[in-house]
Amino acid sequence: MRSTVYVSLGSNIGDRVSFLNHAIHALGNLGTVSVRSSVYETEPVDITDQPWFFNRVVQLETSLTPEELLKETK
């Protein structure tokens, strides 16, 4: 059975866009990335003396269970 999940991604180190694209490519090994949000820049929370984040969300169609998906994305 395939499920639709949404994965939030963020990077604030180095080439932030490249890191987000690499993460999306890696998620493709776990299922099908069917939708990608735009990239949004957000300021850090709590620890504010660090670079701002680039964030985006992807929709992933996967056969993995929630536990398997968590294990693979960690």
PDB file of N, CA and C in Angstrom:
ATOM      1  N   MET A   1       0.846  -1.183   0.000  1.00  0.00           N
ATOM      2  CA  MET A   1       0.000   0.000   0.000  1.00  0.00           C
ATOM      3  C   MET A   1       0.893   1.250   0.000  1.00  0.00           C
ATOM      4  N   ARG A   2       0.573   2.190  -0.840  1.00  0.00           N
ATOM      5  CA  ARG A   2       1.326   3.442  -0.892  1.00  0.00           C
ATOM      6  C   ARG A   2       0.607   4.516  -0.075  1.00  0.00           C
ATOM      7  N   SER A   3       1.391   5.343   0.558  1.00  0.00           N
ATOM      8  CA  SER A   3       0.865   6.447   1.358  1.00  0.00           C
ATOM      9  C   SER A   3       1.452   7.755   0.849  1.00  0.00           C
ATOM     10  N   THR A   4       0.711   8.816   1.080  1.00  0.00           N
ATOM     11  CA  THR A   4       1.196  10.152   0.777  1.00  0.00           C
ATOM     12  C   THR A   4       1.685  10.775   2.069  1.00  0.00           C
ATOM     13  N   VAL A   5       2.937  11.238   2.058  1.00  0.00           N
ATOM     14  CA  VAL A   5       3.505  11.894   3.231  1.00  0.00           C
ATOM     15  C   VAL A   5       4.092  13.234   2.801  1.00  0.00           C
ATOM     16  N   TYR A   6       4.242  14.118   3.756  1.00  0.00           N
ATOM     17  CA  TYR A   6       4.828  15.426   3.507  1.00  0.00           C
ATOM     18  C   TYR A   6       6.073  15.552   4.370  1.00  0.00           C
ATOM     19  N   VAL A   7       7.174  15.922   3.748  1.00  0.00           N
ATOM     20  CA  VAL A   7       8.449  16.016   4.445  1.00  0.00           C
ATOM     21  C   VAL A   7       8.929  17.464   4.365  1.00  0.00           C
ATOM     22  N   SER A   8       9.223  18.025   5.519  1.00  0.00           N
ATOM     23  CA  SER A   8       9.738  19.387   5.596  1.00  0.00           C
ATOM     24  C   SER A   8      11.263  19.332   5.607  1.00  0.00           C
ATOM     25  N   LEU A   9      11.875  20.160   4.768  1.00  0.00           N
ATOM     26  CA  LEU A   9      13.327  20.184   4.650  1.00  0.00           C
ATOM     27  C   LEU A   9      13.846  21.575   4.964  1.00  0.00           C
ATOM     28  N   GLY A  10      15.050  21.643   5.507  1.00  0.00           N
ATOM     29  CA  GLY A  10      15.654  22.935   5.777  1.00  0.00           C
ATOM     30  C   GLY A  10      17.165  22.838   5.794  1.00  0.00           C
ATOM     31  N   SER A  11      17.815  23.927   5.396  1.00  0.00           N
ATOM     32  CA  SER A  11      19.272  23.996   5.412  1.00  0.00           C
ATOM     33  C   SER A  11      19.699  25.424   5.670  1.00  0.00           C
ATOM     34  N   ASN A  12      20.714  25.581   6.513  1.00  0.00           N
ATOM     35  CA  ASN A  12      21.259  26.916   6.735  1.00  0.00           C
ATOM     36  C   ASN A  12      22.793  26.908   6.695  1.00  0.00           C
ATOM     37  N   ILE A  13      23.361  25.903   6.046  1.00  0.00           N
ATOM     38  CA  ILE A  13      24.814  25.768   5.970  1.00  0.00           C
ATOM     39  C   ILE A  13      25.239  25.660   4.507  1.00  0.00           C
ATOM     40  N   GLY A  14      26.268  26.374   4.141  1.00  0.00           N
ATOM     41  CA  GLY A  14      26.843  26.234   2.803  1.00  0.00           C
ATOM     42  C   GLY A  14      25.866  26.592   1.692  1.00  0.00           C
ATOM     43  N   ASP A  15      25.897  25.796   0.636  1.00  0.00           N
ATOM     44  CA  ASP A  15      25.018  26.005  -0.517  1.00  0.00           C
ATOM     45  C   ASP A  15      23.641  25.429  -0.182  1.00  0.00           C
ATOM     46  N   ARG A  16      22.812  26.233   0.430  1.00  0.00           N
ATOM     47  CA  ARG A  16      21.536  25.772   0.973  1.00  0.00           C
ATOM     48  C   ARG A  16      20.639  25.152  -0.084  1.00  0.00           C
ATOM     49  N   VAL A  17      20.564  25.738  -1.258  1.00  0.00           N
ATOM     50  CA  VAL A  17      19.717  25.195  -2.326  1.00  0.00           C
ATOM     51  C   VAL A  17      20.227  23.833  -2.769  1.00  0.00           C
ATOM     52  N   SER A  18      21.534  23.702  -2.895  1.00  0.00           N
ATOM     53  CA  SER A  18      22.114  22.419  -3.299  1.00  0.00           C
ATOM     54  C   SER A  18      21.804  21.330  -2.282  1.00  0.00           C
ATOM     55  N   PHE A  19      21.900  21.661  -1.000  1.00  0.00           N
ATOM     56  CA  PHE A  19      21.593  20.674   0.037  1.00  0.00           C
ATOM     57  C   PHE A  19      20.122  20.261  -0.011  1.00  0.00           C
ATOM     58  N   LEU A  20      19.219  21.203  -0.244  1.00  0.00           N
ATOM     59  CA  LEU A  20      17.801  20.860  -0.368  1.00  0.00           C
ATOM     60  C   LEU A  20      17.569  19.955  -1.570  1.00  0.00           C
ATOM     61  N   ASN A  21      18.199  20.284  -2.698  1.00  0.00           N
ATOM     62  CA  ASN A  21      18.042  19.450  -3.893  1.00  0.00           C
ATOM     63  C   ASN A  21      18.605  18.051  -3.686  1.00  0.00           C
ATOM     64  N   HIS A  22      19.722  17.951  -2.981  1.00  0.00           N
ATOM     65  CA  HIS A  22      20.309  16.641  -2.678  1.00  0.00           C
ATOM     66  C   HIS A  22      19.346  15.822  -1.806  1.00  0.00           C
ATOM     67  N   ALA A  23      18.735  16.460  -0.831  1.00  0.00           N
ATOM     68  CA  ALA A  23      17.779  15.762   0.048  1.00  0.00           C
ATOM     69  C   ALA A  23      16.574  15.266  -0.746  1.00  0.00           C
ATOM     70  N   ILE A  24      16.082  16.083  -1.674  1.00  0.00           N
ATOM     71  CA  ILE A  24      14.942  15.683  -2.499  1.00  0.00           C
ATOM     72  C   ILE A  24      15.325  14.494  -3.380  1.00  0.00           C
ATOM     73  N   HIS A  25      16.516  14.539  -3.941  1.00  0.00           N
ATOM     74  CA  HIS A  25      16.997  13.419  -4.757  1.00  0.00           C
ATOM     75  C   HIS A  25      17.073  12.144  -3.909  1.00  0.00           C
ATOM     76  N   ALA A  26      17.591  12.247  -2.694  1.00  0.00           N
ATOM     77  CA  ALA A  26      17.691  11.085  -1.805  1.00  0.00           C
ATOM     78  C   ALA A  26      16.309  10.548  -1.432  1.00  0.00           C
ATOM     79  N   LEU A  27      15.331  11.431  -1.242  1.00  0.00           N
ATOM     80  CA  LEU A  27      13.972  10.976  -0.934  1.00  0.00           C
ATOM     81  C   LEU A  27      13.394  10.175  -2.092  1.00  0.00           C
ATOM     82  N   GLY A  28      13.839  10.468  -3.304  1.00  0.00           N
ATOM     83  CA  GLY A  28      13.392   9.718  -4.472  1.00  0.00           C
ATOM     84  C   GLY A  28      13.742   8.247  -4.394  1.00  0.00           C
ATOM     85  N   ASN A  29      14.739   7.898  -3.577  1.00  0.00           N
ATOM     86  CA  ASN A  29      15.083   6.496  -3.356  1.00  0.00           C
ATOM     87  C   ASN A  29      14.093   5.796  -2.427  1.00  0.00           C
ATOM     88  N   LEU A  30      13.255   6.576  -1.759  1.00  0.00           N
ATOM     89  CA  LEU A  30      12.293   6.026  -0.795  1.00  0.00           C
ATOM     90  C   LEU A  30      10.873   6.009  -1.341  1.00  0.00           C
ATOM     91  N   GLY A  31      10.683   6.567  -2.508  1.00  0.00           N
ATOM     92  CA  GLY A  31       9.362   6.643  -3.121  1.00  0.00           C
ATOM     93  C   GLY A  31       9.409   7.634  -4.272  1.00  0.00           C
ATOM     94  N   THR A  32       8.259   8.229  -4.550  1.00  0.00           N
ATOM     95  CA  THR A  32       8.159   9.186  -5.645  1.00  0.00           C
ATOM     96  C   THR A  32       7.857  10.571  -5.091  1.00  0.00           C
ATOM     97  N   VAL A  33       8.745  11.521  -5.353  1.00  0.00           N
ATOM     98  CA  VAL A  33       8.497  12.913  -4.970  1.00  0.00           C
ATOM     99  C   VAL A  33       7.569  13.489  -6.028  1.00  0.00           C
ATOM    100  N   SER A  34       6.319  13.773  -5.634  1.00  0.00           N
ATOM    101  CA  SER A  34       5.322  14.181  -6.618  1.00  0.00           C
ATOM    102  C   SER A  34       5.063  15.686  -6.648  1.00  0.00           C
ATOM    103  N   VAL A  35       5.347  16.380  -5.553  1.00  0.00           N
ATOM    104  CA  VAL A  35       5.137  17.833  -5.504  1.00  0.00           C
ATOM    105  C   VAL A  35       6.240  18.435  -4.645  1.00  0.00           C
ATOM    106  N   ARG A  36       6.700  19.616  -5.063  1.00  0.00           N
ATOM    107  CA  ARG A  36       7.713  20.365  -4.310  1.00  0.00           C
ATOM    108  C   ARG A  36       7.205  21.781  -4.095  1.00  0.00           C
ATOM    109  N   SER A  37       7.344  22.288  -2.885  1.00  0.00           N
ATOM    110  CA  SER A  37       6.966  23.673  -2.640  1.00  0.00           C
ATOM    111  C   SER A  37       8.050  24.596  -3.170  1.00  0.00           C
ATOM    112  N   SER A  38       7.758  25.856  -3.156  1.00  0.00           N
ATOM    113  CA  SER A  38       8.781  26.862  -3.417  1.00  0.00           C
ATOM    114  C   SER A  38       9.769  26.843  -2.253  1.00  0.00           C
ATOM    115  N   VAL A  39      10.893  27.513  -2.433  1.00  0.00           N
ATOM    116  CA  VAL A  39      11.870  27.654  -1.357  1.00  0.00           C
ATOM    117  C   VAL A  39      11.547  28.936  -0.590  1.00  0.00           C
ATOM    118  N   TYR A  40      11.536  28.823   0.728  1.00  0.00           N
ATOM    119  CA  TYR A  40      11.262  29.973   1.588  1.00  0.00           C
ATOM    120  C   TYR A  40      12.452  30.193   2.508  1.00  0.00           C
ATOM    121  N   GLU A  41      12.808  31.439   2.714  1.00  0.00           N
ATOM    122  CA  GLU A  41      13.888  31.760   3.645  1.00  0.00           C
ATOM    123  C   GLU A  41      13.274  32.180   4.970  1.00  0.00           C
ATOM    124  N   THR A  42      13.740  31.553   6.047  1.00  0.00           N
ATOM    125  CA  THR A  42      13.200  31.850   7.375  1.00  0.00           C
ATOM    126  C   THR A  42      14.339  32.092   8.357  1.00  0.00           C
ATOM    127  N   GLU A  43      14.068  32.959   9.310  1.00  0.00           N
ATOM    128  CA  GLU A  43      15.095  33.237  10.305  1.00  0.00           C
ATOM    129  C   GLU A  43      15.113  32.136  11.362  1.00  0.00           C
ATOM    130  N   PRO A  44      16.271  31.894  11.964  1.00  0.00           N
ATOM    131  CA  PRO A  44      16.367  30.857  12.989  1.00  0.00           C
ATOM    132  C   PRO A  44      15.593  31.251  14.246  1.00  0.00           C
ATOM    133  N   VAL A  45      15.150  30.236  14.960  1.00  0.00           N
ATOM    134  CA  VAL A  45      14.401  30.426  16.209  1.00  0.00           C
ATOM    135  C   VAL A  45      15.239  29.866  17.349  1.00  0.00           C
ATOM    136  N   ASP A  46      15.162  30.470  18.486  1.00  0.00           N
ATOM    137  CA  ASP A  46      15.882  30.082  19.705  1.00  0.00           C
ATOM    138  C   ASP A  46      17.373  30.406  19.615  1.00  0.00           C
ATOM    139  N   ILE A  47      18.105  29.750  18.735  1.00  0.00           N
ATOM    140  CA  ILE A  47      19.529  30.052  18.554  1.00  0.00           C
ATOM    141  C   ILE A  47      19.622  30.972  17.339  1.00  0.00           C
ATOM    142  N   THR A  48      19.618  32.271  17.596  1.00  0.00           N
ATOM    143  CA  THR A  48      19.463  33.235  16.512  1.00  0.00           C
ATOM    144  C   THR A  48      20.777  33.702  15.900  1.00  0.00           C
ATOM    145  N   ASP A  49      21.917  33.347  16.489  1.00  0.00           N
ATOM    146  CA  ASP A  49      23.199  33.783  15.941  1.00  0.00           C
ATOM    147  C   ASP A  49      23.745  32.745  14.948  1.00  0.00           C
ATOM    148  N   GLN A  50      22.934  32.467  13.944  1.00  0.00           N
ATOM    149  CA  GLN A  50      23.302  31.535  12.886  1.00  0.00           C
ATOM    150  C   GLN A  50      22.643  32.001  11.589  1.00  0.00           C
ATOM    151  N   PRO A  51      23.095  31.472  10.448  1.00  0.00           N
ATOM    152  CA  PRO A  51      22.505  31.888   9.171  1.00  0.00           C
ATOM    153  C   PRO A  51      21.016  31.541   9.074  1.00  0.00           C
ATOM    154  N   TRP A  52      20.311  32.275   8.232  1.00  0.00           N
ATOM    155  CA  TRP A  52      18.909  31.990   7.978  1.00  0.00           C
ATOM    156  C   TRP A  52      18.780  30.682   7.212  1.00  0.00           C
ATOM    157  N   PHE A  53      17.601  30.078   7.294  1.00  0.00           N
ATOM    158  CA  PHE A  53      17.332  28.790   6.662  1.00  0.00           C
ATOM    159  C   PHE A  53      16.625  28.962   5.320  1.00  0.00           C
ATOM    160  N   PHE A  54      16.925  28.066   4.398  1.00  0.00           N
ATOM    161  CA  PHE A  54      16.085  27.847   3.226  1.00  0.00           C
ATOM    162  C   PHE A  54      15.252  26.613   3.552  1.00  0.00           C
ATOM    163  N   ASN A  55      13.944  26.701   3.369  1.00  0.00           N
ATOM    164  CA  ASN A  55      13.025  25.611   3.683  1.00  0.00           C
ATOM    165  C   ASN A  55      12.139  25.307   2.494  1.00  0.00           C
ATOM    166  N   ARG A  56      11.698  24.068   2.413  1.00  0.00           N
ATOM    167  CA  ARG A  56      10.676  23.673   1.448  1.00  0.00           C
ATOM    168  C   ARG A  56      10.052  22.381   1.929  1.00  0.00           C
ATOM    169  N   VAL A  57       8.902  22.059   1.372  1.00  0.00           N
ATOM    170  CA  VAL A  57       8.175  20.836   1.708  1.00  0.00           C
ATOM    171  C   VAL A  57       7.991  20.034   0.431  1.00  0.00           C
ATOM    172  N   VAL A  58       8.100  18.716   0.554  1.00  0.00           N
ATOM    173  CA  VAL A  58       7.854  17.849  -0.596  1.00  0.00           C
ATOM    174  C   VAL A  58       6.767  16.846  -0.242  1.00  0.00           C
ATOM    175  N   GLN A  59       6.015  16.487  -1.245  1.00  0.00           N
ATOM    176  CA  GLN A  59       5.016  15.424  -1.123  1.00  0.00           C
ATOM    177  C   GLN A  59       5.660  14.155  -1.658  1.00  0.00           C
ATOM    178  N   LEU A  60       5.638  13.104  -0.862  1.00  0.00           N
ATOM    179  CA  LEU A  60       6.287  11.846  -1.211  1.00  0.00           C
ATOM    180  C   LEU A  60       5.251  10.733  -1.184  1.00  0.00           C
ATOM    181  N   GLU A  61       5.215   9.968  -2.263  1.00  0.00           N
ATOM    182  CA  GLU A  61       4.384   8.763  -2.321  1.00  0.00           C
ATOM    183  C   GLU A  61       5.313   7.593  -2.005  1.00  0.00           C
ATOM    184  N   THR A  62       5.010   6.836  -0.954  1.00  0.00           N
ATOM    185  CA  THR A  62       5.924   5.790  -0.515  1.00  0.00           C
ATOM    186  C   THR A  62       5.173   4.562  -0.004  1.00  0.00           C
ATOM    187  N   SER A  63       5.835   3.425  -0.086  1.00  0.00           N
ATOM    188  CA  SER A  63       5.294   2.175   0.460  1.00  0.00           C
ATOM    189  C   SER A  63       5.840   1.903   1.857  1.00  0.00           C
ATOM    190  N   LEU A  64       6.747   2.757   2.327  1.00  0.00           N
ATOM    191  CA  LEU A  64       7.336   2.555   3.647  1.00  0.00           C
ATOM    192  C   LEU A  64       6.324   2.847   4.755  1.00  0.00           C
ATOM    193  N   THR A  65       6.473   2.141   5.863  1.00  0.00           N
ATOM    194  CA  THR A  65       5.672   2.452   7.046  1.00  0.00           C
ATOM    195  C   THR A  65       6.227   3.737   7.663  1.00  0.00           C
ATOM    196  N   PRO A  66       5.478   4.388   8.543  1.00  0.00           N
ATOM    197  CA  PRO A  66       6.019   5.579   9.199  1.00  0.00           C
ATOM    198  C   PRO A  66       7.342   5.299   9.916  1.00  0.00           C
ATOM    199  N   GLU A  67       7.454   4.165  10.561  1.00  0.00           N
ATOM    200  CA  GLU A  67       8.672   3.817  11.279  1.00  0.00           C
ATOM    201  C   GLU A  67       9.851   3.631  10.316  1.00  0.00           C
ATOM    202  N   GLU A  68       9.595   2.969   9.188  1.00  0.00           N
ATOM    203  CA  GLU A  68      10.648   2.766   8.201  1.00  0.00           C
ATOM    204  C   GLU A  68      11.088   4.098   7.591  1.00  0.00           C
ATOM    205  N   LEU A  69      10.128   4.963   7.297  1.00  0.00           N
ATOM    206  CA  LEU A  69      10.451   6.264   6.716  1.00  0.00           C
ATOM    207  C   LEU A  69      11.293   7.076   7.690  1.00  0.00           C
ATOM    208  N   LEU A  70      10.923   7.079   8.961  1.00  0.00           N
ATOM    209  CA  LEU A  70      11.693   7.810   9.972  1.00  0.00           C
ATOM    210  C   LEU A  70      13.119   7.274  10.040  1.00  0.00           C
ATOM    211  N   LYS A  71      13.258   5.960  10.060  1.00  0.00           N
ATOM    212  CA  LYS A  71      14.588   5.346  10.119  1.00  0.00           C
ATOM    213  C   LYS A  71      15.422   5.741   8.915  1.00  0.00           C
ATOM    214  N   GLU A  72      14.841   5.709   7.725  1.00  0.00           N
ATOM    215  CA  GLU A  72      15.578   6.011   6.500  1.00  0.00           C
ATOM    216  C   GLU A  72      15.928   7.494   6.373  1.00  0.00           C
ATOM    217  N   THR A  73      15.104   8.374   6.912  1.00  0.00           N
ATOM    218  CA  THR A  73      15.389   9.805   6.780  1.00  0.00           C
ATOM    219  C   THR A  73      16.305  10.339   7.864  1.00  0.00           C
ATOM    220  N   LYS A  74      16.483   9.606   8.921  1.00  0.00           N
ATOM    221  CA  LYS A  74      17.423  10.035   9.957  1.00  0.00           C
ATOM    222  C   LYS A  74      18.813   9.846   9.448  1.00  0.00           C
TER     223      LYS A  74
END
